[in-house]
């Protein structure tokens, strides 16, 4: 069975390399031709246009930048698509975009499955990490054996169209916030003469990741009347973070915004509530 892969960025090129090593025949295309040409010595066949790359392919994988690029490349490939071909899109996109593409391509006689991933290039190369899917369960079952060869674990989120796109964005939002939070943590530690090894040593002993499930339940429970840490006290500590770094000539990236959010909820009369109340309006 011939497969096509559109988009030879870090993720796509490593997916294709792994496929070739498993003996798959893969047609490829990339906007920058040299990235596709670099995989030809490994056995891939590069084409100048998306339409030519998808000719004869029963499965078409897509790994591009965003909604617009996916729509443009798939439109350019339409004339070459094999009747009944399944389009599997690994691009991180909006939920609305994934829902619209599923419907649009179904109306044209093709199955489109959005399958975003929590995988870096190394994961794509060694078929590890996580791949999310949702929507038509019959389509998912049909392609599941193929997807299982590409990833460590398939996470089937059920029949809701667009849910895989939504959960991918949720996960990426957490990663961005987590990394920005670490940036502020490094800045605070540095302002007090501590370095990254000190932070690592602390978290080796006290692992805050273990608190995540409990934190989610507490934030979404809706009852903030029995505080384990009062919002007033959390706000006090947050100001210490900000002031300590400023005294050393630096600035924190996200703590000032968090302080402003805390101030809003204190002004609403929640200063003596559990500090998780700052999520009261969004955690449902």
Short mmCIF file of N, CA and C in Angstrom, two decimals, residues 133-269:
data_model
loop_
_atom_site.label_atom_id
_atom_site.label_comp_id
_atom_site.label_asym_id
_atom_site.label_seq_id
_atom_site.Cartn_x
_atom_site.Cartn_y
_atom_site.Cartn_z
N UNK A 133 -6.95 10.96 18.89
CA UNK A 133 -7.95 10.85 17.83
C UNK A 133 -9.34 11.00 18.44
N UNK A 134 -10.27 11.46 17.63
CA UNK A 134 -11.68 11.50 18.02
C UNK A 134 -12.51 11.57 16.75
N UNK A 135 -13.81 11.28 16.90
CA UNK A 135 -14.68 11.35 15.74
C UNK A 135 -15.23 10.00 15.34
N UNK A 136 -15.37 9.79 14.04
CA UNK A 136 -15.98 8.58 13.48
C UNK A 136 -15.18 7.35 13.93
N UNK A 137 -15.80 6.55 14.79
CA UNK A 137 -15.11 5.40 15.35
C UNK A 137 -14.82 4.32 14.31
N UNK A 138 -15.64 4.23 13.29
CA UNK A 138 -15.38 3.25 12.24
C UNK A 138 -14.11 3.60 11.47
N UNK A 139 -13.92 4.88 11.19
CA UNK A 139 -12.70 5.33 10.51
C UNK A 139 -11.48 5.09 11.40
N UNK A 140 -11.64 5.40 12.69
CA UNK A 140 -10.53 5.21 13.63
C UNK A 140 -10.12 3.74 13.70
N UNK A 141 -11.10 2.86 13.77
CA UNK A 141 -10.79 1.43 13.82
C UNK A 141 -10.10 0.98 12.53
N UNK A 142 -10.48 1.55 11.42
CA UNK A 142 -9.89 1.17 10.14
C UNK A 142 -8.41 1.52 10.07
N UNK A 143 -8.05 2.68 10.60
CA UNK A 143 -6.65 3.13 10.49
C UNK A 143 -5.84 2.85 11.75
N UNK A 144 -6.47 2.35 12.79
CA UNK A 144 -5.76 2.12 14.06
C UNK A 144 -4.51 1.27 13.90
N UNK A 145 -4.54 0.15 13.15
CA UNK A 145 -3.31 -0.63 13.00
C UNK A 145 -2.16 0.16 12.39
N UNK A 146 -2.47 1.07 11.48
CA UNK A 146 -1.44 1.90 10.87
C UNK A 146 -0.90 2.93 11.86
N UNK A 147 -1.81 3.55 12.62
CA UNK A 147 -1.39 4.56 13.57
C UNK A 147 -0.59 3.96 14.72
N UNK A 148 -0.94 2.74 15.12
CA UNK A 148 -0.22 2.09 16.22
C UNK A 148 1.26 1.89 15.89
N UNK A 149 1.58 1.80 14.62
CA UNK A 149 2.98 1.65 14.22
C UNK A 149 3.74 2.97 14.31
N UNK A 150 3.00 4.08 14.45
CA UNK A 150 3.63 5.39 14.42
C UNK A 150 3.86 5.98 15.80
N UNK A 151 3.20 5.43 16.83
CA UNK A 151 3.22 6.08 18.13
C UNK A 151 3.22 5.07 19.26
N UNK A 152 3.59 5.54 20.43
CA UNK A 152 3.61 4.65 21.59
C UNK A 152 2.22 4.35 22.10
N UNK A 153 1.32 5.34 22.02
CA UNK A 153 -0.03 5.13 22.53
C UNK A 153 -1.02 6.00 21.77
N UNK A 154 -2.11 5.38 21.33
CA UNK A 154 -3.21 6.11 20.71
C UNK A 154 -4.24 6.42 21.80
N UNK A 155 -4.61 7.67 21.92
CA UNK A 155 -5.62 8.08 22.91
C UNK A 155 -6.90 8.40 22.16
N UNK A 156 -7.87 7.48 22.25
CA UNK A 156 -9.15 7.66 21.56
C UNK A 156 -10.10 8.41 22.49
N UNK A 157 -10.44 9.64 22.12
CA UNK A 157 -11.25 10.51 22.95
C UNK A 157 -12.74 10.41 22.66
N UNK A 158 -13.12 9.43 21.84
CA UNK A 158 -14.53 9.21 21.60
C UNK A 158 -15.05 9.81 20.31
N UNK A 159 -16.37 9.81 20.14
CA UNK A 159 -16.97 10.18 18.85
C UNK A 159 -17.10 11.66 18.58
N UNK A 160 -16.80 12.51 19.55
CA UNK A 160 -16.97 13.95 19.35
C UNK A 160 -15.96 14.50 18.35
N UNK A 161 -16.45 15.04 17.23
CA UNK A 161 -15.57 15.64 16.26
C UNK A 161 -14.88 16.87 16.86
N UNK A 162 -13.60 17.00 16.63
CA UNK A 162 -12.86 18.16 17.11
C UNK A 162 -12.31 18.04 18.51
N UNK A 163 -12.67 16.99 19.24
CA UNK A 163 -12.19 16.88 20.62
C UNK A 163 -10.68 16.66 20.66
N UNK A 164 -10.15 15.90 19.72
CA UNK A 164 -8.70 15.69 19.69
C UNK A 164 -7.97 17.02 19.50
N UNK A 165 -8.50 17.87 18.63
CA UNK A 165 -7.90 19.19 18.42
C UNK A 165 -7.96 20.02 19.69
N UNK A 166 -9.12 19.97 20.38
CA UNK A 166 -9.28 20.75 21.61
C UNK A 166 -8.31 20.29 22.69
N UNK A 167 -8.19 18.98 22.89
CA UNK A 167 -7.32 18.46 23.95
C UNK A 167 -5.85 18.67 23.64
N UNK A 168 -5.51 18.68 22.36
CA UNK A 168 -4.13 18.99 21.97
C UNK A 168 -3.80 20.43 22.35
N UNK A 169 -4.73 21.36 22.09
CA UNK A 169 -4.49 22.75 22.45
C UNK A 169 -4.43 22.92 23.97
N UNK A 170 -5.29 22.19 24.69
CA UNK A 170 -5.26 22.24 26.16
C UNK A 170 -3.89 21.79 26.67
N UNK A 171 -3.40 20.69 26.12
CA UNK A 171 -2.09 20.19 26.53
C UNK A 171 -0.97 21.16 26.22
N UNK A 172 -1.01 21.75 25.04
CA UNK A 172 0.04 22.71 24.66
C UNK A 172 -0.03 23.98 25.51
N UNK A 173 -1.26 24.40 25.85
CA UNK A 173 -1.41 25.56 26.73
C UNK A 173 -0.73 25.30 28.08
N UNK A 174 -0.95 24.10 28.61
CA UNK A 174 -0.32 23.76 29.88
C UNK A 174 1.21 23.78 29.75
N UNK A 175 1.73 23.23 28.65
CA UNK A 175 3.18 23.21 28.46
C UNK A 175 3.77 24.61 28.37
N UNK A 176 3.06 25.50 27.68
CA UNK A 176 3.53 26.89 27.56
C UNK A 176 3.52 27.56 28.94
N UNK A 177 2.41 27.40 29.68
CA UNK A 177 2.32 28.00 31.00
C UNK A 177 3.35 27.40 31.96
N UNK A 178 3.55 26.11 31.87
CA UNK A 178 4.52 25.40 32.71
C UNK A 178 5.94 25.91 32.45
N UNK A 179 6.29 26.06 31.17
CA UNK A 179 7.63 26.52 30.82
C UNK A 179 7.84 27.97 31.22
N UNK A 180 6.81 28.81 31.01
CA UNK A 180 6.92 30.20 31.43
C UNK A 180 7.04 30.31 32.94
N UNK A 181 6.32 29.42 33.65
CA UNK A 181 6.42 29.40 35.10
C UNK A 181 7.81 28.99 35.56
N UNK A 182 8.41 28.04 34.87
CA UNK A 182 9.79 27.66 35.20
C UNK A 182 10.76 28.80 34.91
N UNK A 183 10.48 29.55 33.86
CA UNK A 183 11.34 30.70 33.55
C UNK A 183 11.34 31.69 34.73
N UNK A 184 10.13 31.97 35.28
CA UNK A 184 10.05 32.86 36.42
C UNK A 184 10.70 32.24 37.66
N UNK A 185 10.57 30.92 37.79
CA UNK A 185 11.21 30.23 38.92
C UNK A 185 12.72 30.36 38.85
N UNK A 186 13.28 30.18 37.64
CA UNK A 186 14.72 30.36 37.46
C UNK A 186 15.14 31.79 37.79
N UNK A 187 14.33 32.75 37.35
CA UNK A 187 14.67 34.15 37.59
C UNK A 187 14.68 34.48 39.08
N UNK A 188 13.68 33.96 39.81
CA UNK A 188 13.63 34.19 41.25
C UNK A 188 14.82 33.53 41.94
N UNK A 189 15.10 32.30 41.59
CA UNK A 189 16.22 31.59 42.20
C UNK A 189 17.54 32.32 41.93
N UNK A 190 17.73 32.75 40.69
CA UNK A 190 18.97 33.44 40.32
C UNK A 190 19.13 34.74 41.10
N UNK A 191 18.02 35.44 41.32
CA UNK A 191 18.09 36.72 42.04
C UNK A 191 18.51 36.52 43.49
N UNK A 192 18.36 35.29 43.99
CA UNK A 192 18.75 34.98 45.37
C UNK A 192 20.01 34.14 45.44
N UNK A 193 20.74 34.04 44.32
CA UNK A 193 22.01 33.33 44.31
C UNK A 193 21.90 31.83 44.18
N UNK A 194 20.72 31.32 43.78
CA UNK A 194 20.53 29.88 43.59
C UNK A 194 20.56 29.58 42.09
N UNK A 195 20.98 28.38 41.73
CA UNK A 195 21.03 28.05 40.30
C UNK A 195 20.11 26.87 39.98
N UNK A 196 20.15 26.46 38.72
CA UNK A 196 19.24 25.42 38.26
C UNK A 196 19.44 24.10 39.00
N UNK A 197 20.66 23.83 39.44
CA UNK A 197 20.90 22.59 40.18
C UNK A 197 20.18 22.60 41.52
N UNK A 198 20.08 23.79 42.12
CA UNK A 198 19.34 23.89 43.38
C UNK A 198 17.86 23.60 43.16
N UNK A 199 17.31 24.14 42.06
CA UNK A 199 15.90 23.91 41.75
C UNK A 199 15.66 22.42 41.48
N UNK A 200 16.54 21.83 40.69
CA UNK A 200 16.40 20.42 40.38
C UNK A 200 16.47 19.57 41.64
N UNK A 201 17.38 19.92 42.53
CA UNK A 201 17.52 19.17 43.77
C UNK A 201 16.27 19.25 44.64
N UNK A 202 15.67 20.45 44.69
CA UNK A 202 14.43 20.61 45.45
C UNK A 202 13.33 19.73 44.89
N UNK A 203 13.16 19.76 43.55
CA UNK A 203 12.07 19.02 42.93
C UNK A 203 12.34 17.51 42.88
N UNK A 204 13.61 17.12 43.05
CA UNK A 204 13.89 15.69 43.22
C UNK A 204 13.31 15.18 44.53
N UNK A 205 13.30 16.04 45.54
CA UNK A 205 12.78 15.66 46.86
C UNK A 205 11.27 15.90 46.95
N UNK A 206 10.85 17.09 46.51
CA UNK A 206 9.44 17.49 46.56
C UNK A 206 8.95 17.63 45.12
N UNK A 207 8.14 16.68 44.69
CA UNK A 207 7.70 16.64 43.29
C UNK A 207 6.31 17.25 43.16
N UNK A 208 6.22 18.51 42.70
CA UNK A 208 4.89 19.14 42.60
C UNK A 208 4.00 18.52 41.54
N UNK A 209 4.57 17.77 40.60
CA UNK A 209 3.74 17.13 39.57
C UNK A 209 2.76 16.14 40.18
N UNK A 210 3.11 15.58 41.32
CA UNK A 210 2.21 14.64 41.99
C UNK A 210 0.94 15.32 42.50
N UNK A 211 0.98 16.65 42.61
CA UNK A 211 -0.16 17.40 43.12
C UNK A 211 -1.16 17.74 42.03
N UNK A 212 -0.82 17.49 40.77
CA UNK A 212 -1.66 17.96 39.66
C UNK A 212 -3.08 17.40 39.70
N UNK A 213 -3.30 16.08 39.84
CA UNK A 213 -4.68 15.59 39.87
C UNK A 213 -5.50 16.20 41.01
N UNK A 214 -4.90 16.32 42.19
CA UNK A 214 -5.60 16.91 43.32
C UNK A 214 -5.89 18.37 43.06
N UNK A 215 -4.93 19.07 42.44
CA UNK A 215 -5.12 20.49 42.14
C UNK A 215 -6.29 20.69 41.18
N UNK A 216 -6.38 19.85 40.16
CA UNK A 216 -7.48 19.98 39.19
C UNK A 216 -8.82 19.76 39.88
N UNK A 217 -8.89 18.74 40.72
CA UNK A 217 -10.14 18.47 41.42
C UNK A 217 -10.52 19.63 42.34
N UNK A 218 -9.54 20.18 43.03
CA UNK A 218 -9.82 21.27 43.96
C UNK A 218 -10.25 22.53 43.21
N UNK A 219 -9.60 22.81 42.09
CA UNK A 219 -9.93 24.01 41.33
C UNK A 219 -11.31 23.92 40.69
N UNK A 220 -11.73 22.71 40.33
CA UNK A 220 -13.00 22.55 39.63
C UNK A 220 -14.15 22.17 40.55
N UNK A 221 -13.89 22.00 41.84
CA UNK A 221 -14.93 21.53 42.77
C UNK A 221 -15.98 22.60 43.03
N UNK A 222 -15.57 23.88 43.00
CA UNK A 222 -16.52 24.96 43.22
C UNK A 222 -16.66 25.40 44.67
N UNK A 223 -16.04 24.68 45.59
CA UNK A 223 -16.10 25.04 47.00
C UNK A 223 -14.71 25.49 47.44
N UNK A 224 -14.58 26.79 47.72
CA UNK A 224 -13.29 27.36 48.10
C UNK A 224 -13.33 27.90 49.53
N UNK A 225 -14.28 27.39 50.32
CA UNK A 225 -14.52 27.93 51.66
C UNK A 225 -13.61 27.35 52.73
N UNK A 226 -12.87 26.28 52.39
CA UNK A 226 -11.98 25.67 53.37
C UNK A 226 -10.55 25.72 52.83
N UNK A 227 -9.91 26.86 52.98
CA UNK A 227 -8.60 27.05 52.33
C UNK A 227 -7.47 26.24 52.95
N UNK A 228 -6.63 25.71 52.08
CA UNK A 228 -5.35 25.16 52.53
C UNK A 228 -4.28 26.24 52.41
N UNK A 229 -4.55 27.24 51.58
CA UNK A 229 -3.69 28.41 51.42
C UNK A 229 -4.61 29.55 51.02
N UNK A 230 -4.77 30.53 51.90
CA UNK A 230 -5.66 31.64 51.61
C UNK A 230 -5.15 32.47 50.44
N UNK A 231 -6.09 33.01 49.67
CA UNK A 231 -5.71 33.85 48.54
C UNK A 231 -4.90 35.05 49.00
N UNK A 232 -5.25 35.66 50.13
CA UNK A 232 -4.47 36.80 50.64
C UNK A 232 -3.01 36.43 50.86
N UNK A 233 -2.79 35.23 51.39
CA UNK A 233 -1.42 34.79 51.68
C UNK A 233 -0.67 34.45 50.40
N UNK A 234 -1.36 33.82 49.45
CA UNK A 234 -0.72 33.53 48.16
C UNK A 234 -0.34 34.82 47.45
N UNK A 235 -1.23 35.84 47.58
CA UNK A 235 -0.93 37.14 46.95
C UNK A 235 0.27 37.79 47.60
N UNK A 236 0.39 37.66 48.92
CA UNK A 236 1.56 38.20 49.62
C UNK A 236 2.85 37.59 49.11
N UNK A 237 2.85 36.26 48.98
CA UNK A 237 4.05 35.57 48.49
C UNK A 237 4.36 35.97 47.04
N UNK A 238 3.32 36.11 46.24
CA UNK A 238 3.53 36.49 44.84
C UNK A 238 4.21 37.85 44.75
N UNK A 239 3.84 38.77 45.63
CA UNK A 239 4.50 40.08 45.62
C UNK A 239 5.96 39.97 46.05
N UNK A 240 6.25 39.05 46.98
CA UNK A 240 7.65 38.83 47.37
C UNK A 240 8.46 38.36 46.16
N UNK A 241 7.89 37.44 45.35
CA UNK A 241 8.58 36.97 44.14
C UNK A 241 8.94 38.17 43.25
N UNK A 242 7.91 38.99 43.00
CA UNK A 242 8.08 40.12 42.08
C UNK A 242 9.10 41.11 42.61
N UNK A 243 8.98 41.47 43.88
CA UNK A 243 9.87 42.47 44.47
C UNK A 243 11.31 41.97 44.54
N UNK A 244 11.49 40.69 44.87
CA UNK A 244 12.84 40.13 45.00
C UNK A 244 13.59 40.20 43.67
N UNK A 245 12.91 39.85 42.61
CA UNK A 245 13.55 39.86 41.29
C UNK A 245 13.81 41.30 40.84
N UNK A 246 12.86 42.20 41.10
CA UNK A 246 13.05 43.60 40.70
C UNK A 246 14.22 44.23 41.43
N UNK A 247 14.41 43.87 42.69
CA UNK A 247 15.52 44.42 43.46
C UNK A 247 16.87 44.03 42.88
N UNK A 248 16.91 42.91 42.15
CA UNK A 248 18.16 42.49 41.51
C UNK A 248 18.26 42.99 40.07
N UNK A 249 17.30 43.82 39.66
CA UNK A 249 17.33 44.40 38.33
C UNK A 249 16.62 43.61 37.26
N UNK A 250 15.86 42.59 37.66
CA UNK A 250 15.16 41.76 36.69
C UNK A 250 13.65 41.95 36.74
N UNK A 251 12.97 41.23 35.86
CA UNK A 251 11.51 41.27 35.81
C UNK A 251 11.00 39.85 35.59
N UNK A 252 9.91 39.51 36.25
CA UNK A 252 9.25 38.24 36.01
C UNK A 252 8.28 38.37 34.85
N UNK A 253 8.07 37.27 34.15
CA UNK A 253 7.27 37.31 32.92
C UNK A 253 5.77 37.16 33.19
N UNK A 254 5.40 36.21 34.04
CA UNK A 254 3.97 35.93 34.21
C UNK A 254 3.44 36.24 35.61
N UNK A 255 4.30 36.39 36.61
CA UNK A 255 3.82 36.64 37.96
C UNK A 255 3.05 37.95 38.11
N UNK A 256 3.44 39.03 37.41
CA UNK A 256 2.63 40.25 37.52
C UNK A 256 1.19 40.06 37.04
N UNK A 257 1.00 39.26 35.98
CA UNK A 257 -0.35 38.99 35.50
C UNK A 257 -1.13 38.16 36.51
N UNK A 258 -0.45 37.20 37.15
CA UNK A 258 -1.10 36.39 38.17
C UNK A 258 -1.48 37.25 39.38
N UNK A 259 -0.59 38.17 39.75
CA UNK A 259 -0.88 39.07 40.86
C UNK A 259 -2.11 39.92 40.56
N UNK A 260 -2.22 40.39 39.32
CA UNK A 260 -3.38 41.19 38.94
C UNK A 260 -4.67 40.37 39.01
N UNK A 261 -4.58 39.10 38.60
CA UNK A 261 -5.75 38.22 38.69
C UNK A 261 -6.14 38.00 40.14
N UNK A 262 -5.16 37.77 40.99
CA UNK A 262 -5.44 37.61 42.42
C UNK A 262 -6.11 38.85 42.99
N UNK A 263 -5.62 40.02 42.59
CA UNK A 263 -6.20 41.27 43.09
C UNK A 263 -7.67 41.39 42.70
N UNK A 264 -8.01 40.93 41.49
CA UNK A 264 -9.42 40.97 41.06
C UNK A 264 -10.30 40.16 42.00
N UNK A 265 -9.84 38.96 42.36
CA UNK A 265 -10.65 38.09 43.20
C UNK A 265 -10.66 38.56 44.66
N UNK A 266 -9.59 39.16 45.10
CA UNK A 266 -9.59 39.76 46.44
C UNK A 266 -10.59 40.90 46.50
N UNK A 267 -10.62 41.71 45.43
CA UNK A 267 -11.56 42.83 45.38
C UNK A 267 -13.01 42.35 45.36
N UNK A 268 -13.23 41.13 44.88
CA UNK A 268 -14.58 40.56 44.86
C UNK A 268 -14.97 39.97 46.22
N UNK A 269 -14.03 40.00 47.17
CA UNK A 269 -14.33 39.52 48.50
C UNK A 269 -13.88 38.10 48.80
#
